[in-house]
Short mmCIF file of C-alpha atoms in Angstrom, two decimals:
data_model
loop_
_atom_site.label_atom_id
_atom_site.label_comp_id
_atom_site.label_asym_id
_atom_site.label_seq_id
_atom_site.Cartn_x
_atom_site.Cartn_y
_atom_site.Cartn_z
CA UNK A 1 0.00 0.00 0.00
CA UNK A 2 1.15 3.76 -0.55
CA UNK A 3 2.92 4.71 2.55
CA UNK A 4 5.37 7.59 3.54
CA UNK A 5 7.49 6.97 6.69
CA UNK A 6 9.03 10.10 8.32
CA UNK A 7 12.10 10.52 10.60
CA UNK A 8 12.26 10.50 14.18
CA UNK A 9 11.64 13.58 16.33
CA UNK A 10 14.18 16.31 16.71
CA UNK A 11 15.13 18.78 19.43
CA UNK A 12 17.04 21.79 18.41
CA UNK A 13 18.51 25.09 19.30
CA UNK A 14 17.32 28.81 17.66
CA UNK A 15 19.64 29.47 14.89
CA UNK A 16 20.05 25.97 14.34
CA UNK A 17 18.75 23.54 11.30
CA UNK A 18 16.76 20.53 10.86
CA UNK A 19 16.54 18.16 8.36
CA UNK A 20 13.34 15.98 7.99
CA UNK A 21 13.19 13.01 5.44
CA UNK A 22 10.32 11.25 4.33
CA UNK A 23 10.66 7.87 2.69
CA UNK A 24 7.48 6.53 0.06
CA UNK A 25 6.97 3.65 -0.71
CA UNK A 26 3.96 1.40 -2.59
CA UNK A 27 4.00 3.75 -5.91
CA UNK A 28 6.21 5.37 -8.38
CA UNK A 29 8.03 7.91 -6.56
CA UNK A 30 8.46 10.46 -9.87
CA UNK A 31 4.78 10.12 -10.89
CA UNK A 32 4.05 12.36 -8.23
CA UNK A 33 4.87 15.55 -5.73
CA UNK A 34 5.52 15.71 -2.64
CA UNK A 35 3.82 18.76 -0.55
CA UNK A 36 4.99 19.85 3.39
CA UNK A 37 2.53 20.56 6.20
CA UNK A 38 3.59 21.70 9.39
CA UNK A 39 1.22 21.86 12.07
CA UNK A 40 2.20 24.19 15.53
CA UNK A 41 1.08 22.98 18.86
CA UNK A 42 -3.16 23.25 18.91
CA UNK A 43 -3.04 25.00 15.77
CA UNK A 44 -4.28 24.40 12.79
CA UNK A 45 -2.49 22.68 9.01
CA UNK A 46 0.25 25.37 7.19
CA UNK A 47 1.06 24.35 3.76
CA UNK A 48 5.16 25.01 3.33
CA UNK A 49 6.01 24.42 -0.02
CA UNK A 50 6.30 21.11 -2.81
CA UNK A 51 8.56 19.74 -4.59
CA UNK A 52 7.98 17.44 -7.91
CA UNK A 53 9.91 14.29 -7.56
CA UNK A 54 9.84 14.06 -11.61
CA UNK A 55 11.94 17.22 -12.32
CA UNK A 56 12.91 18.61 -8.67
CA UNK A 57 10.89 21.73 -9.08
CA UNK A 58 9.57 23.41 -6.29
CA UNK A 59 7.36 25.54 -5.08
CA UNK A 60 7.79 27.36 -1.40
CA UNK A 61 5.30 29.57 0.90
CA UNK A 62 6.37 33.04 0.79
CA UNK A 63 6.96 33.11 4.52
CA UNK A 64 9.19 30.58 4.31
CA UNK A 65 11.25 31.85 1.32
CA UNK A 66 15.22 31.90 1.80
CA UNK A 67 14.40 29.51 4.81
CA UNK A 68 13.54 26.46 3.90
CA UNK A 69 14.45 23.78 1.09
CA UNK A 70 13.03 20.91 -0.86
CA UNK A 71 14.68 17.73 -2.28
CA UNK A 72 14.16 14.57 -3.09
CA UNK A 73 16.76 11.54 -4.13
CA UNK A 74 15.05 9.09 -6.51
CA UNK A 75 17.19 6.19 -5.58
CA UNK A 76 15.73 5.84 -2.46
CA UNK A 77 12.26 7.43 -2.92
CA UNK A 78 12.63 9.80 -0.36
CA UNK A 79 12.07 13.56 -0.27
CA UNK A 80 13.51 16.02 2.13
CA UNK A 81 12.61 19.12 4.39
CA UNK A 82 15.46 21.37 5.52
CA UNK A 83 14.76 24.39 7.06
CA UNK A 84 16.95 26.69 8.71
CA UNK A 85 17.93 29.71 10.95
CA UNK A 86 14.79 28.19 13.50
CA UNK A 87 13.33 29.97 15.99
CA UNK A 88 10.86 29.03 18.90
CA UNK A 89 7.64 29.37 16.60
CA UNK A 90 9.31 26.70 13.95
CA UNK A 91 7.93 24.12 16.96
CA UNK A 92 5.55 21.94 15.28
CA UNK A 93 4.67 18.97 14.19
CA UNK A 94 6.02 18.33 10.51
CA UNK A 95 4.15 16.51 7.63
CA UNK A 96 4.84 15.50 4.54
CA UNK A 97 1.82 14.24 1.96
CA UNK A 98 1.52 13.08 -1.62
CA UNK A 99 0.69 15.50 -3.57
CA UNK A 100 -2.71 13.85 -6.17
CA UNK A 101 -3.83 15.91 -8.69
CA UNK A 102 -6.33 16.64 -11.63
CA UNK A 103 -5.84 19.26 -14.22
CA UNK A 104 -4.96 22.27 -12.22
CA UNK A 105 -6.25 21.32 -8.74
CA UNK A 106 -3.64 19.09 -6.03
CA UNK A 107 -4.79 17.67 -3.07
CA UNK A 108 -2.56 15.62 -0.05
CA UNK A 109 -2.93 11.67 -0.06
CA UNK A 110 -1.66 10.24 2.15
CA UNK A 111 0.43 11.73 4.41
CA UNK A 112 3.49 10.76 6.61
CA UNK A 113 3.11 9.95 10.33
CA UNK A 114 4.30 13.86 11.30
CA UNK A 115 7.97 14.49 12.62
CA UNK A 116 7.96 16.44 16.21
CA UNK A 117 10.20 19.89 15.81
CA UNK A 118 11.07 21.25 19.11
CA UNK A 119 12.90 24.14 18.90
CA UNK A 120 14.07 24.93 22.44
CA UNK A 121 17.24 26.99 24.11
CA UNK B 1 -2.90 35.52 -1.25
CA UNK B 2 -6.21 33.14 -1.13
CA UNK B 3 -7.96 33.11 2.08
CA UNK B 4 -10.08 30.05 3.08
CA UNK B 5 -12.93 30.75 6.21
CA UNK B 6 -14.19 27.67 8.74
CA UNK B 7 -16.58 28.15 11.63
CA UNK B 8 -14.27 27.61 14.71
CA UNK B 9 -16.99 24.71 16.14
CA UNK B 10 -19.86 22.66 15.27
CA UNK B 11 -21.47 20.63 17.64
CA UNK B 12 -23.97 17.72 16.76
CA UNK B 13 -26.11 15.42 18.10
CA UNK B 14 -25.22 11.27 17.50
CA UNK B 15 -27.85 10.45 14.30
CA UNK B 16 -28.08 13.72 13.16
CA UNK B 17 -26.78 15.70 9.86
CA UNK B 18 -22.94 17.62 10.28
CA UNK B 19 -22.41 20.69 7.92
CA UNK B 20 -18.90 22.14 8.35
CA UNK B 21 -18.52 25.02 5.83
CA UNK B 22 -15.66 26.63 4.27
CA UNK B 23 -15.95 30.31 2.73
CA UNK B 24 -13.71 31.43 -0.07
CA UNK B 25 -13.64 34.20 -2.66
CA UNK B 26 -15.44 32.42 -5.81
CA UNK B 27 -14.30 29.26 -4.02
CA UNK B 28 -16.73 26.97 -6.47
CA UNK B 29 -14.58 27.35 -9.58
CA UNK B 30 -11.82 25.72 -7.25
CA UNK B 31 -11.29 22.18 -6.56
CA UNK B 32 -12.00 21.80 -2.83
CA UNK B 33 -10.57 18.94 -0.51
CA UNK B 34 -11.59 18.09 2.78
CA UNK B 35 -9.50 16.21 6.05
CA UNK B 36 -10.15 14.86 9.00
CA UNK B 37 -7.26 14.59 12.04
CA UNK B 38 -8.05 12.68 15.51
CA UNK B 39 -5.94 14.19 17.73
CA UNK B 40 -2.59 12.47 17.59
CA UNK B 41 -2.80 11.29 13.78
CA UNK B 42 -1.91 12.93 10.97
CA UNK B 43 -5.05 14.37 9.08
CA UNK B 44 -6.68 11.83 6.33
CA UNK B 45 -8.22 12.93 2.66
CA UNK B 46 -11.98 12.21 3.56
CA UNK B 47 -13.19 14.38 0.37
CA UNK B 48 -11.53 15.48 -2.81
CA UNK B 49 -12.20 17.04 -5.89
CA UNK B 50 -15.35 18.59 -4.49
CA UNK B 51 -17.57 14.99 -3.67
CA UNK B 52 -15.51 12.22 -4.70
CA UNK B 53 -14.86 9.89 -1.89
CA UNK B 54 -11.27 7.60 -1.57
CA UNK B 55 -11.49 4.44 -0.68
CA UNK B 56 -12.45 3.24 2.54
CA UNK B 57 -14.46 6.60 3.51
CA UNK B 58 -17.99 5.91 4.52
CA UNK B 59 -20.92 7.01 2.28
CA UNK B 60 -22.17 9.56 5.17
CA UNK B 61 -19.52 11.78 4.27
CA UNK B 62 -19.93 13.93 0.97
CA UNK B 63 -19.24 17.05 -0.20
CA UNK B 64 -20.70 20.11 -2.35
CA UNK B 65 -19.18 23.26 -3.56
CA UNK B 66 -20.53 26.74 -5.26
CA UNK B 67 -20.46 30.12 -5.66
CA UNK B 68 -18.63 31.42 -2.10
CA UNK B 69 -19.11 28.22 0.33
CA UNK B 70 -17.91 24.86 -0.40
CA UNK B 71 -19.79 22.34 2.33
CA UNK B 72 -18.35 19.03 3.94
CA UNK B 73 -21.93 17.09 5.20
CA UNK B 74 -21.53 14.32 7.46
CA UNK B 75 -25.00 12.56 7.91
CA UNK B 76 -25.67 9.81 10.81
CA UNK B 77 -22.82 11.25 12.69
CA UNK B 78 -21.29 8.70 15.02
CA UNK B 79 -19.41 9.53 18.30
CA UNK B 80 -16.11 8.29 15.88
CA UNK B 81 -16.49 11.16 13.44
CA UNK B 82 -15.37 13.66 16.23
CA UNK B 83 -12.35 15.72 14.82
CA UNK B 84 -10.93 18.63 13.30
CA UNK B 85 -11.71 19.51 9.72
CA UNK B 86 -9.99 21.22 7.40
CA UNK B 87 -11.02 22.05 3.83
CA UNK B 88 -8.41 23.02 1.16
CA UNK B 89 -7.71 24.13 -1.85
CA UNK B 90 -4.94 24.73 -4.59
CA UNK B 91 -4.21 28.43 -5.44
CA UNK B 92 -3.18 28.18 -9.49
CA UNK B 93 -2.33 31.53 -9.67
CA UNK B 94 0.71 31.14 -6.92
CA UNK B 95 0.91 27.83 -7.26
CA UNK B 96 0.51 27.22 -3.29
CA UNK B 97 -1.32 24.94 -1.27
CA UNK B 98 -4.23 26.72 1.16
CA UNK B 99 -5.78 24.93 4.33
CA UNK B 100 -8.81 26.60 5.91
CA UNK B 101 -8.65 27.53 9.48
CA UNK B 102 -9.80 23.99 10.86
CA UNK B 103 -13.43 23.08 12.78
CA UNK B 104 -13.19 21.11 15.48
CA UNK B 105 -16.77 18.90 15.21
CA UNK B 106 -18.03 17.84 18.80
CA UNK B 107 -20.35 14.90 18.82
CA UNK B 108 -22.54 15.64 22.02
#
């Protein structure tokens, strides 16, 4: 079955970065993109960016810009999160999803168990 | 940017009908997607593409979208359908992802 396992949880520093994988497996790893959620303790889903595992193209939130980066390496089928320079409010849990689509319209299925991102002096 | 609106809270009754909206500028000429998350889990695709169902995702859930409101309707609701909601769409014109605020559905 389609599956995406993510790394283990991570505690780090402000100023510091973190680097989430995210593993598929069950499908054809270049057929599709790969989108990032991160959700912040009792608040709602933020969509952070995508990246297509065909070509490597990507596609980040504007908040996020200069901070973060997508990647993927086909020969394991597994894409990549790094985002850097964190601060406290980069605490949160950290998804990544498959990204379906049809015509012009994506949508997430399924996604990753979440990766906990403390981010703690 | 693209701004998607969900009530805060809905509360229902066990049996009864669920209608978690989600406002958006024009929102029915978008494609609108719907999840649920327990607490704990990570969120599951429960409607996409407006009112298609995946696999696996009971008939009592179904979905309808026009003009400014796109609705998630969840009839018979069963104490295991409490959860947060979130309804989202895909913003062409940025190319970005959009999640609604979330609705946290209390079965009473």
């Amino acid at each position: 079955q389609v599956q995406l396992v993510q790394s283990g949880a991570e505690v780090k520093k402000p100023g510091a970065s973190v680097k989430v994988s995210c593993k598929a497996s069950g499908y054809t790893f270049t057929s599709y993109g790969i989108s990032w959620v991160r959700q912040a303790p009792g608040q709602g889903l933020e969509w952070m960016g995508w990246i297509s595992a065909y070509n490597g193209n990507t596609n980040y939130a504007q908040k996020l810009q200069g901070r973060v980066t997508m990647t993927t390496d086909t020969s394991t089928s597994t894409a990549y999160m790094e985002l850097r320079s964190l601060r406290s409010d980069d605490t949160a849990v950290y998804y990544c999803a498959r990204q379906l689509w049809f015509g012009e319209f994506f949508w997430f299925d399924p996604w990753g168990q979440g990766t906990l991102v403390t981010v703690s002096s | 940017s693209y701004v998607l609106t969900q009530p805060p809270s809905v509360s229902v009754a066990p049996g009864k009908t669920a209608r978690i909206t989600c406002g958006g500028n024009n929102i029915g000429s978008k494609s609108v997607h719907w999840y649920q998350q327990k607490p704990g889990q990570a969120p599951v695709l429960v409607i996409y593409y407006d009112s298609d169902r995946p696999s696996g995702i009971p008939e009592r859930f179904s979905g309808s979208n026009s003009g400014n409101t796109a609705t998630l309707t969840i009839s018979r609701v069963e104490a295991g359908d409490e959860a947060d909601y979130y309804c989202q769409v895909w913003d062409s014109s940025s190319d970005r992802g959009v999640f609604g605020g979330g609705t946290k559905l209390t079965v009473l």
